PDB file of C-alpha atoms in Angstrom:
ATOM      1  CA  MET A 534      87.601 120.847 125.532  1.00  0.00           C
ATOM      2  CA  GLY A 535      85.817 123.881 125.887  1.00  0.00           C
ATOM      3  CA  GLN A 536      88.445 125.644 124.060  1.00  0.00           C
ATOM      4  CA  GLN A 537      88.525 122.753 120.914  1.00  0.00           C
ATOM      5  CA  LEU A 538      84.428 123.166 121.012  1.00  0.00           C
ATOM      6  CA  ALA A 539      84.410 126.895 120.871  1.00  0.00           C
ATOM      7  CA  SER A 540      86.886 127.264 118.235  1.00  0.00           C
ATOM      8  CA  ARG A 541      84.887 124.474 115.679  1.00  0.00           C
ATOM      9  CA  THR A 542      81.905 126.742 116.199  1.00  0.00           C
ATOM     10  CA  ALA A 543      83.587 130.146 116.002  1.00  0.00           C
ATOM     11  CA  GLY A 544      84.701 129.390 112.348  1.00  0.00           C
ATOM     12  CA  SER A 545      81.510 128.884 111.146  1.00  0.00           C
ATOM     13  CA  LEU A 546      79.783 132.138 112.993  1.00  0.00           C
ATOM     14  CA  GLY A 547      80.195 135.800 111.659  1.00  0.00           C
ATOM     15  CA  GLY A 548      78.705 139.429 112.369  1.00  0.00           C
ATOM     16  CA  PRO A 549      78.392 140.801 116.024  1.00  0.00           C
ATOM     17  CA  GLN A 550      75.338 139.183 117.141  1.00  0.00           C
ATOM     18  CA  SER A 551      77.138 135.424 116.464  1.00  0.00           C
ATOM     19  CA  SER A 552      80.058 136.546 117.684  1.00  0.00           C
ATOM     20  CA  ARG A 553      77.992 137.185 121.061  1.00  0.00           C
ATOM     21  CA  ALA A 554      76.480 133.904 120.515  1.00  0.00           C
ATOM     22  CA  SER A 555      80.131 131.875 120.255  1.00  0.00           C
ATOM     23  CA  GLU A 556      81.120 133.441 123.669  1.00  0.00           C
ATOM     24  CA  LEU A 557      77.993 131.561 125.628  1.00  0.00           C
ATOM     25  CA  LEU A 558      78.584 128.809 124.030  1.00  0.00           C
ATOM     26  CA  HIS A 559      82.011 128.757 125.057  1.00  0.00           C
ATOM     27  CA  ARG A 560      80.612 129.568 128.530  1.00  0.00           C
ATOM     28  CA  ALA A 561      77.993 126.463 128.319  1.00  0.00           C
ATOM     29  CA  ASP A 562      81.248 124.599 127.661  1.00  0.00           C
ATOM     30  CA  ASP A 563      82.739 125.411 130.279  1.00  0.00           C
ATOM     31  CA  GLU A 564      79.894 124.994 132.793  1.00  0.00           C
ATOM     32  CA  LEU A 565      79.609 121.611 131.747  1.00  0.00           C
ATOM     33  CA  CYS A 566      83.177 121.214 131.997  1.00  0.00           C
ATOM     34  CA  ALA A 567      82.597 122.106 135.720  1.00  0.00           C
ATOM     35  CA  ALA A 568      79.905 119.846 136.082  1.00  0.00           C
ATOM     36  CA  ARG A 569      81.991 117.423 135.256  1.00  0.00           C
ATOM     37  CA  LEU A 570      84.423 117.751 137.817  1.00  0.00           C
ATOM     38  CA  SER A 571      82.008 118.845 140.838  1.00  0.00           C
ATOM     39  CA  SER A 572      82.273 116.362 143.495  1.00  0.00           C
ATOM     40  CA  GLU A 573      78.626 117.265 145.033  1.00  0.00           C
ATOM     41  CA  ALA A 574      75.333 116.999 143.601  1.00  0.00           C
ATOM     42  CA  TRP A 575      74.087 120.820 143.965  1.00  0.00           C
ATOM     43  CA  GLU A 576      77.323 121.823 142.644  1.00  0.00           C
ATOM     44  CA  LEU A 577      76.531 119.613 139.651  1.00  0.00           C
ATOM     45  CA  PHE A 578      73.448 120.188 138.731  1.00  0.00           C
ATOM     46  CA  SER A 579      73.952 124.280 139.253  1.00  0.00           C
ATOM     47  CA  HIS A 580      76.404 124.028 136.962  1.00  0.00           C
ATOM     48  CA  ALA A 581      74.362 121.852 134.327  1.00  0.00           C
ATOM     49  CA  HIS A 582      71.493 124.631 134.445  1.00  0.00           C
ATOM     50  CA  LEU A 583      73.850 127.309 133.979  1.00  0.00           C
ATOM     51  CA  ALA A 584      75.437 125.514 130.740  1.00  0.00           C
ATOM     52  CA  ALA A 585      72.243 125.182 129.719  1.00  0.00           C
ATOM     53  CA  LEU A 586      71.147 129.033 130.492  1.00  0.00           C
ATOM     54  CA  ARG A 587      73.956 130.330 128.649  1.00  0.00           C
ATOM     55  CA  ALA A 588      73.572 127.940 125.505  1.00  0.00           C
ATOM     56  CA  GLY A 589      70.155 129.185 125.324  1.00  0.00           C
ATOM     57  CA  ALA A 590      71.333 132.764 125.413  1.00  0.00           C
ATOM     58  CA  ALA A 591      73.396 131.820 122.655  1.00  0.00           C
ATOM     59  CA  VAL A 592      70.513 131.258 120.243  1.00  0.00           C
ATOM     60  CA  VAL A 593      68.750 134.377 121.547  1.00  0.00           C
ATOM     61  CA  ALA A 594      71.958 136.247 120.528  1.00  0.00           C
ATOM     62  CA  ALA A 595      72.561 134.126 117.227  1.00  0.00           C
ATOM     63  CA  ARG A 596      68.195 135.072 116.278  1.00  0.00           C
ATOM     64  CA  THR A 597      67.766 138.499 117.821  1.00  0.00           C
ATOM     65  CA  VAL A 598      68.213 141.144 115.624  1.00  0.00           C
ATOM     66  CA  GLY A 599      68.744 144.735 117.050  1.00  0.00           C
ATOM     67  CA  PRO A 600      71.007 145.532 121.058  1.00  0.00           C
ATOM     68  CA  GLY A 601      68.451 146.391 123.221  1.00  0.00           C
ATOM     69  CA  ARG A 602      65.500 144.750 125.024  1.00  0.00           C
ATOM     70  CA  ARG A 603      61.900 146.220 125.238  1.00  0.00           C
ATOM     71  CA  GLN A 604      61.104 144.466 128.654  1.00  0.00           C
ATOM     72  CA  LEU A 605      62.834 142.105 130.844  1.00  0.00           C
ATOM     73  CA  ARG A 606      62.049 138.755 130.183  1.00  0.00           C
ATOM     74  CA  THR A 607      63.630 135.019 131.032  1.00  0.00           C
ATOM     75  CA  VAL A 608      65.976 133.531 128.404  1.00  0.00           C
ATOM     76  CA  TRP A 609      63.602 130.110 128.409  1.00  0.00           C
ATOM     77  CA  GLU A 610      60.885 132.995 127.159  1.00  0.00           C
ATOM     78  CA  LEU A 611      63.412 135.037 124.661  1.00  0.00           C
ATOM     79  CA  LEU A 612      63.973 131.144 123.272  1.00  0.00           C
ATOM     80  CA  ASP A 613      60.071 129.910 122.971  1.00  0.00           C
ATOM     81  CA  ALA A 614      59.707 133.302 120.838  1.00  0.00           C
ATOM     82  CA  VAL A 615      63.008 133.350 118.326  1.00  0.00           C
ATOM     83  CA  ALA A 616      63.373 129.281 118.383  1.00  0.00           C
ATOM     84  CA  PRO A 617      59.688 127.556 118.740  1.00  0.00           C
ATOM     85  CA  GLU A 618      61.537 124.052 117.879  1.00  0.00           C
ATOM     86  CA  MET A 619      63.283 124.518 120.348  1.00  0.00           C
ATOM     87  CA  ALA A 620      60.138 124.633 123.341  1.00  0.00           C
ATOM     88  CA  SER A 621      60.704 121.189 125.080  1.00  0.00           C
ATOM     89  CA  TRP A 622      64.136 122.795 126.378  1.00  0.00           C
ATOM     90  CA  SER A 623      63.067 125.822 127.450  1.00  0.00           C
ATOM     91  CA  THR A 624      60.163 124.257 129.387  1.00  0.00           C
ATOM     92  CA  TYR A 625      62.119 121.707 130.653  1.00  0.00           C
ATOM     93  CA  PHE A 626      65.011 123.932 132.123  1.00  0.00           C
ATOM     94  CA  ALA A 627      62.497 126.999 132.755  1.00  0.00           C
ATOM     95  CA  ASP A 628      60.975 123.942 135.167  1.00  0.00           C
ATOM     96  CA  ALA A 629      64.461 123.855 137.031  1.00  0.00           C
ATOM     97  CA  ALA A 630      65.064 127.062 137.258  1.00  0.00           C
ATOM     98  CA  ALA A 631      63.266 127.018 141.083  1.00  0.00           C
ATOM     99  CA  LEU A 632      65.324 124.408 142.154  1.00  0.00           C
ATOM    100  CA  ARG A 633      68.583 126.003 140.734  1.00  0.00           C
ATOM    101  CA  SER A 634      67.329 129.005 142.891  1.00  0.00           C
ATOM    102  CA  ALA A 635      67.013 126.891 146.216  1.00  0.00           C
ATOM    103  CA  VAL A 636      70.100 125.392 145.596  1.00  0.00           C
ATOM    104  CA  ASP A 637      71.739 128.190 144.894  1.00  0.00           C
ATOM    105  CA  ALA A 638      70.625 129.671 148.584  1.00  0.00           C
ATOM    106  CA  GLY A 639      71.861 126.635 149.965  1.00  0.00           C
ATOM    107  CA  ARG A 640      68.687 124.432 150.214  1.00  0.00           C
ATOM    108  CA  PHE A 641      70.183 121.068 149.088  1.00  0.00           C
ATOM    109  CA  GLU A 642      67.772 119.008 150.438  1.00  0.00           C
ATOM    110  CA  GLU A 643      65.501 119.786 147.969  1.00  0.00           C
ATOM    111  CA  LEU A 644      67.325 118.446 145.128  1.00  0.00           C
ATOM    112  CA  ALA A 645      66.535 114.801 144.652  1.00  0.00           C
ATOM    113  CA  PRO A 646      68.498 111.751 144.291  1.00  0.00           C
ATOM    114  CA  GLY A 647      69.744 111.247 140.209  1.00  0.00           C
ATOM    115  CA  ARG A 648      68.184 114.970 139.432  1.00  0.00           C
ATOM    116  CA  ALA A 649      72.213 116.860 139.336  1.00  0.00           C
ATOM    117  CA  GLU A 650      72.606 113.741 136.934  1.00  0.00           C
ATOM    118  CA  GLN A 651      69.767 114.270 134.815  1.00  0.00           C
ATOM    119  CA  ALA A 652      70.403 118.029 134.298  1.00  0.00           C
ATOM    120  CA  LEU A 653      74.019 117.593 133.083  1.00  0.00           C
ATOM    121  CA  PHE A 654      72.380 114.472 130.518  1.00  0.00           C
ATOM    122  CA  TRP A 655      70.135 117.219 129.459  1.00  0.00           C
ATOM    123  CA  ALA A 656      72.529 120.655 129.391  1.00  0.00           C
ATOM    124  CA  GLU A 657      74.421 118.572 127.152  1.00  0.00           C
ATOM    125  CA  ASP A 658      72.388 117.761 125.080  1.00  0.00           C
ATOM    126  CA  PHE A 659      70.710 121.123 124.640  1.00  0.00           C
ATOM    127  CA  VAL A 660      74.249 122.394 124.137  1.00  0.00           C
ATOM    128  CA  ASP A 661      74.332 120.811 121.497  1.00  0.00           C
ATOM    129  CA  ALA A 662      71.006 121.624 120.054  1.00  0.00           C
ATOM    130  CA  ALA A 663      71.737 125.055 120.963  1.00  0.00           C
ATOM    131  CA  ARG A 664      75.245 124.854 118.777  1.00  0.00           C
ATOM    132  CA  SER A 665      73.548 123.311 115.706  1.00  0.00           C
ATOM    133  CA  ALA A 666      70.509 125.980 116.177  1.00  0.00           C
ATOM    134  CA  VAL A 667      73.427 129.061 116.177  1.00  0.00           C
ATOM    135  CA  ARG A 668      75.408 127.803 113.130  1.00  0.00           C
ATOM    136  CA  GLY A 669      72.001 127.236 110.752  1.00  0.00           C
ATOM    137  CA  GLU A 670      72.101 123.730 111.071  1.00  0.00           C
ATOM    138  CA  ASP A 671      68.795 121.658 111.471  1.00  0.00           C
ATOM    139  CA  ALA A 672      67.942 122.094 115.335  1.00  0.00           C
ATOM    140  CA  ALA A 673      65.565 118.957 116.088  1.00  0.00           C
ATOM    141  CA  GLN A 674      67.236 117.560 119.073  1.00  0.00           C
ATOM    142  CA  ASP A 675      66.337 114.156 120.420  1.00  0.00           C
ATOM    143  CA  VAL A 676      63.294 115.023 122.640  1.00  0.00           C
ATOM    144  CA  HIS A 677      61.973 111.673 123.382  1.00  0.00           C
ATOM    145  CA  ALA A 678      63.274 111.139 126.339  1.00  0.00           C
ATOM    146  CA  LEU A 679      63.108 114.482 127.603  1.00  0.00           C
ATOM    147  CA  GLN A 680      59.022 114.514 126.711  1.00  0.00           C
ATOM    148  CA  ALA A 681      59.169 111.249 128.724  1.00  0.00           C
ATOM    149  CA  SER A 682      60.204 112.560 131.599  1.00  0.00           C
TER     150      SER A 682
END
């Protein structure tokens, strides 16, 4: 499935920034596949969050000109700067970063029941919105439930 999505995306992109964006979207798709195959909630959550992180990086790569970084910033801060229309997404996933760090450190008890499935649901939607943004399509995303959560 990841290959099918990546091949659809790659055809609509061009240039080195877009090539990097395509690669990041492919990696996001791989993380979503890994999340769907995960048997543990903590593993599902980590893969879903990484999928969103890679998708956010793809949008940043597609919309940023030039190779360097001036200062160290998170993907979510960069996404806010280059794609303000995706602010609801960046806020949601930035808020989840501390939980992902806790889970990565083995503090699985901090992950509430149902939170992993919610993260996968939002990551899938965000990867789709990021793919549209990278393609230059209207990146309007369905955030009605996201804003309510």
